[in-house]
mmCIF file of C-alpha atoms in Angstrom:
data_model
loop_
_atom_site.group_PDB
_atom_site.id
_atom_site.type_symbol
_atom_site.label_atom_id
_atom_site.label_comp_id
_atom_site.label_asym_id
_atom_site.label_seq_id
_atom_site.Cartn_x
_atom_site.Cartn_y
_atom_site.Cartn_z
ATOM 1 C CA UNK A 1 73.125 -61.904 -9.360
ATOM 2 C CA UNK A 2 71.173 -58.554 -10.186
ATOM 3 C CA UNK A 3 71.952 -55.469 -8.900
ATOM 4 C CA UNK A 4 68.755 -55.389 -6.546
ATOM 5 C CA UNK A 5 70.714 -58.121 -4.657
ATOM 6 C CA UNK A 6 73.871 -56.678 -5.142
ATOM 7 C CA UNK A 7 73.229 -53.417 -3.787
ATOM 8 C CA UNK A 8 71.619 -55.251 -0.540
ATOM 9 C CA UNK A 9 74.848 -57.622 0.119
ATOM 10 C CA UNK A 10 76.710 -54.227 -0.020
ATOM 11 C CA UNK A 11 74.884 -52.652 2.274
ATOM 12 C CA UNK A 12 74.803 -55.500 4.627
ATOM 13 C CA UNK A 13 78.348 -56.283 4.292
ATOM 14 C CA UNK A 14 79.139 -52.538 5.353
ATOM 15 C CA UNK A 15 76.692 -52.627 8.622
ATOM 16 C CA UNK A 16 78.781 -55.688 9.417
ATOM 17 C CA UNK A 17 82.100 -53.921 8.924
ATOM 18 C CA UNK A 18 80.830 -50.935 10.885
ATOM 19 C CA UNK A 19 79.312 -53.305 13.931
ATOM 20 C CA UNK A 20 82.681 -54.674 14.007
ATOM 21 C CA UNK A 21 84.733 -51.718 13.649
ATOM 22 C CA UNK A 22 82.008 -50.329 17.071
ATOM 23 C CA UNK A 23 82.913 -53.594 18.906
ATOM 24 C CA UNK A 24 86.781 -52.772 18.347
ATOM 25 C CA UNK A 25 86.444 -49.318 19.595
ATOM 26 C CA UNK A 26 84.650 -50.291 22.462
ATOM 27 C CA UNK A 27 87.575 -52.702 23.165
ATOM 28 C CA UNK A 28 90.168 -49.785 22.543
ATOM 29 C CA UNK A 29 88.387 -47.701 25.054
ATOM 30 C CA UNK A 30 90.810 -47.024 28.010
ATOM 31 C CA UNK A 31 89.214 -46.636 31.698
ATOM 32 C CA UNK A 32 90.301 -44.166 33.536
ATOM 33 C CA UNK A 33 92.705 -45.916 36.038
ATOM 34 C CA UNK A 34 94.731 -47.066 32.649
ATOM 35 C CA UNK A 35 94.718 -43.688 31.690
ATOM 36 C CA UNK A 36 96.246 -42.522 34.643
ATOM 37 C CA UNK A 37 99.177 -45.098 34.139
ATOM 38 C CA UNK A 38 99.949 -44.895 30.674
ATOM 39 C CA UNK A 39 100.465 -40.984 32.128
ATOM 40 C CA UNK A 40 102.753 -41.876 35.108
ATOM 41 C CA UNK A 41 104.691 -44.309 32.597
ATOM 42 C CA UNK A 42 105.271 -41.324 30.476
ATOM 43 C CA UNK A 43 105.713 -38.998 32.792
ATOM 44 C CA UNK A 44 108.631 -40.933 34.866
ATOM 45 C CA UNK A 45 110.670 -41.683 31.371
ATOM 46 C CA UNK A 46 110.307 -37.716 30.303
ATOM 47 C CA UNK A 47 111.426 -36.582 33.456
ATOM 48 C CA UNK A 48 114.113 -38.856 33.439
ATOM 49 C CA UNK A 49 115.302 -37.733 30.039
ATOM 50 C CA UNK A 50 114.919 -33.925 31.330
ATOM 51 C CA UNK A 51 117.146 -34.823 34.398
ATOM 52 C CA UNK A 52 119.774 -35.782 32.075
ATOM 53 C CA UNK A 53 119.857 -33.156 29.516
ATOM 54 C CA UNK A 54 119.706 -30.296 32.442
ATOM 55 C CA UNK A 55 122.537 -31.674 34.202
ATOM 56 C CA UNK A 56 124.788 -32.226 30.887
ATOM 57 C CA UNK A 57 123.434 -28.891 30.780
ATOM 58 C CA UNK A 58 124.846 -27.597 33.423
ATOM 59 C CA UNK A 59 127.954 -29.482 33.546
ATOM 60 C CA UNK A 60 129.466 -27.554 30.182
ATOM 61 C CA UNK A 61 128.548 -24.353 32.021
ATOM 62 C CA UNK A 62 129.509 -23.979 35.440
ATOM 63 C CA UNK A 63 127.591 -22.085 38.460
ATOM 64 C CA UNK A 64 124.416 -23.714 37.604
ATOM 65 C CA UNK A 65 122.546 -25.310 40.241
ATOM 66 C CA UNK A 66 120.153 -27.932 39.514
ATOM 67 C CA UNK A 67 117.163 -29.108 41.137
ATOM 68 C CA UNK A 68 114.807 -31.604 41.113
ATOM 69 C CA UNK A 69 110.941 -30.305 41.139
ATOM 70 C CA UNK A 70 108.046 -32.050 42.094
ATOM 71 C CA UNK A 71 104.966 -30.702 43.207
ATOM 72 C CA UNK A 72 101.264 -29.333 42.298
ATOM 73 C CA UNK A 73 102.470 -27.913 38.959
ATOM 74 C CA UNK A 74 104.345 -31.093 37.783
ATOM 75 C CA UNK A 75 107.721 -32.906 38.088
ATOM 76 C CA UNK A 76 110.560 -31.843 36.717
ATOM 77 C CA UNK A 77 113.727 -29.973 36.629
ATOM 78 C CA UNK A 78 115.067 -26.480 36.802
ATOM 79 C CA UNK A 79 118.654 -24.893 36.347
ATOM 80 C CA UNK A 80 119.521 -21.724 37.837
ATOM 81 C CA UNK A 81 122.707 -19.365 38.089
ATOM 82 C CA UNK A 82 123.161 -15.616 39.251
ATOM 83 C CA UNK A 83 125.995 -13.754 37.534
ATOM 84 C CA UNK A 84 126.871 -10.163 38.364
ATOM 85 C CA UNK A 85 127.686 -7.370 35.818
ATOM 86 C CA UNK A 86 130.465 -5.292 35.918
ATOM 87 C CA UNK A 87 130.480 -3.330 33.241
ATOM 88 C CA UNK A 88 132.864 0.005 32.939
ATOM 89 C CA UNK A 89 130.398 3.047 33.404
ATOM 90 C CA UNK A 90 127.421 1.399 34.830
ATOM 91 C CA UNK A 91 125.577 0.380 37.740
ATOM 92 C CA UNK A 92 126.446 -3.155 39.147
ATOM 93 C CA UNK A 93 123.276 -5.495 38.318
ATOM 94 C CA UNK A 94 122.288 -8.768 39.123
ATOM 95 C CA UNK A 95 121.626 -11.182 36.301
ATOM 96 C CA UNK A 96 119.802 -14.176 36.467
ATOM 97 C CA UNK A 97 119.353 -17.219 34.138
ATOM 98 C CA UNK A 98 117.007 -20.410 34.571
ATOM 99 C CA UNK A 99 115.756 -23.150 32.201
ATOM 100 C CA UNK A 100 112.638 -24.968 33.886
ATOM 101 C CA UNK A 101 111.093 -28.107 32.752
ATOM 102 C CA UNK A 102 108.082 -29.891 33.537
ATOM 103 C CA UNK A 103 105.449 -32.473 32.899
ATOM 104 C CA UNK A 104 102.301 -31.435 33.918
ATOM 105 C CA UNK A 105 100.066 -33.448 36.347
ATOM 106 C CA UNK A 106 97.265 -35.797 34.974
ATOM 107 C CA UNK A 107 93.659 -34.313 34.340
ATOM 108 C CA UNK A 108 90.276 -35.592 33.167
ATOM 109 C CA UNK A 109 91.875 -33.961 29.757
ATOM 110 C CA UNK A 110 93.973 -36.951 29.352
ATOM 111 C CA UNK A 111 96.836 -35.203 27.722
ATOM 112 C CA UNK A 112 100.550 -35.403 28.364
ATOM 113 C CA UNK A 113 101.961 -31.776 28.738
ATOM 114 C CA UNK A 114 105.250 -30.580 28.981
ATOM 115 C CA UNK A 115 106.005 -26.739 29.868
ATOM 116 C CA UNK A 116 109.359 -25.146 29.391
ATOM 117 C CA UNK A 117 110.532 -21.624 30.527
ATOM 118 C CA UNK A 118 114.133 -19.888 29.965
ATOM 119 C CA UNK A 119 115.154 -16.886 31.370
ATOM 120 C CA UNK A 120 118.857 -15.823 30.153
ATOM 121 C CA UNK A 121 120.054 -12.390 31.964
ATOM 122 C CA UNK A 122 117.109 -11.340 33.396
ATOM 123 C CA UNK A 123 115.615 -11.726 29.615
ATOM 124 C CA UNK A 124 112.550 -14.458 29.302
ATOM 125 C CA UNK A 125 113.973 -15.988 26.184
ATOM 126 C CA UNK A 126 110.877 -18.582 25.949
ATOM 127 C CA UNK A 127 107.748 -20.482 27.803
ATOM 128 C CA UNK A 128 106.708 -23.074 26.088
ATOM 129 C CA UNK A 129 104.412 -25.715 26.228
ATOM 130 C CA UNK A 130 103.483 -29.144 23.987
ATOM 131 C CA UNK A 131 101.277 -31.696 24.664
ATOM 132 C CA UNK A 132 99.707 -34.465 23.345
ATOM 133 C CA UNK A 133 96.376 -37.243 24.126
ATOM 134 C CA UNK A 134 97.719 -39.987 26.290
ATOM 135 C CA UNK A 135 96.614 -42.692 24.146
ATOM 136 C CA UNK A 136 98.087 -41.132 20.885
ATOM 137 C CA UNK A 137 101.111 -40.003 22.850
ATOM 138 C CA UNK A 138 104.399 -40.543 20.662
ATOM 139 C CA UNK A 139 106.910 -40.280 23.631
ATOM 140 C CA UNK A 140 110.064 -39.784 21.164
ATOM 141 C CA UNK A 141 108.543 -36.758 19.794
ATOM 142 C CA UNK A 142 108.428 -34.901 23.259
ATOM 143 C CA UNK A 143 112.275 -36.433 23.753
ATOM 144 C CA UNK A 144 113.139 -34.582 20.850
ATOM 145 C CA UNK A 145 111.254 -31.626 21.832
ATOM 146 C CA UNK A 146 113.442 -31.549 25.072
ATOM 147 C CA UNK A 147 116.378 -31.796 23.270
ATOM 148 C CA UNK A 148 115.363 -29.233 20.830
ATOM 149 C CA UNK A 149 114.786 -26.563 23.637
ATOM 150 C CA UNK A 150 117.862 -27.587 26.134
ATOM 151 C CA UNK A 151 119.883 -27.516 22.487
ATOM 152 C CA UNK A 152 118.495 -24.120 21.551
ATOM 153 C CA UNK A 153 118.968 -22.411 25.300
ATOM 154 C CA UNK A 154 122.500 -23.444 25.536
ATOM 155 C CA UNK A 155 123.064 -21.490 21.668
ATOM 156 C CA UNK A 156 121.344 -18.496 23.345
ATOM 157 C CA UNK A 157 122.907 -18.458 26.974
ATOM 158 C CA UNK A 158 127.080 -19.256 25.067
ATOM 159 C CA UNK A 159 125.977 -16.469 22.500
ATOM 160 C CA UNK A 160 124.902 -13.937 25.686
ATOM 161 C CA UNK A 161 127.758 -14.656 28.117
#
């Protein structure tokens, strides 16, 4: 064979592979209803793992109050607790201390968001948020991210009290 036809069975051998590879994608494509499910399936098993941390959470230190949110801003939970200071020489003061954590309702962005905000003695310590494309979504990763921050505001709050 000369390189003439060669270089033409290349060429036509790639526009095959690329029709293909099109044909695939097309398949791949997900509609909007599945979307919205592969969301709610994520969305149920995060806030499920958030319950659980939050209310270990809160079990290790008492006078926190948990609660369950769901609503226009996401689903979710939140810890609270109001402490009083006492301290020798000044005025009495109210101190307050949350961790909130939610999943963010579905949009036509198709991305899986997770926002965290922690308040420790009237002090915003941090207010987060990660997210990722539902149909690249890597649900361990945000499990780890939960972890991460629940881990990192229980250091803080034991290191302020």
């Amino acid at each position: 064979m000369d390189f003439e036809k060669r270089l033409k069975h290349a060429i036509n051998k790639g526009r095959v592979a690329k029709d293909e590879e099109l044909r695939q994608d097309v398949g791949k494509k997900m509609s909007e209803e599945e979307f919205r499910n592969l969301h709610l399936k994520y969305r149920l098993e995060l806030t499920d793992h958030i319950d659980g941390c939050l209310k270990k959470l809160a079990d290790h230190f008492p006078g926190f109050q948990f609660k369950t949110l769901m609503g226009e801003d996401g689903w979710g939970s939140r810890i609270t607790r109001d402490d009083v200071s006492l301290a020798t020489g000044k005025k009495v003061q109210s101190l307050y201390t949350r961790l909130e954590m939610l999943v963010r309702p579905f949009t036509e962005t198709h991305i899986i968001e997770l926002v965290a905000k922690a308040t420790i003695r009237n002090k915003e310590t941090y207010n987060r948020s990660h997210y990722q494309f539902v149909a690249e979504a890597d649900i361990q990763s945000f499990k780890d991210l939960i972890d991460l921050w629940v881990l990192e505001f229980a250091e803080q709050f034991s290191f302020q009290s």
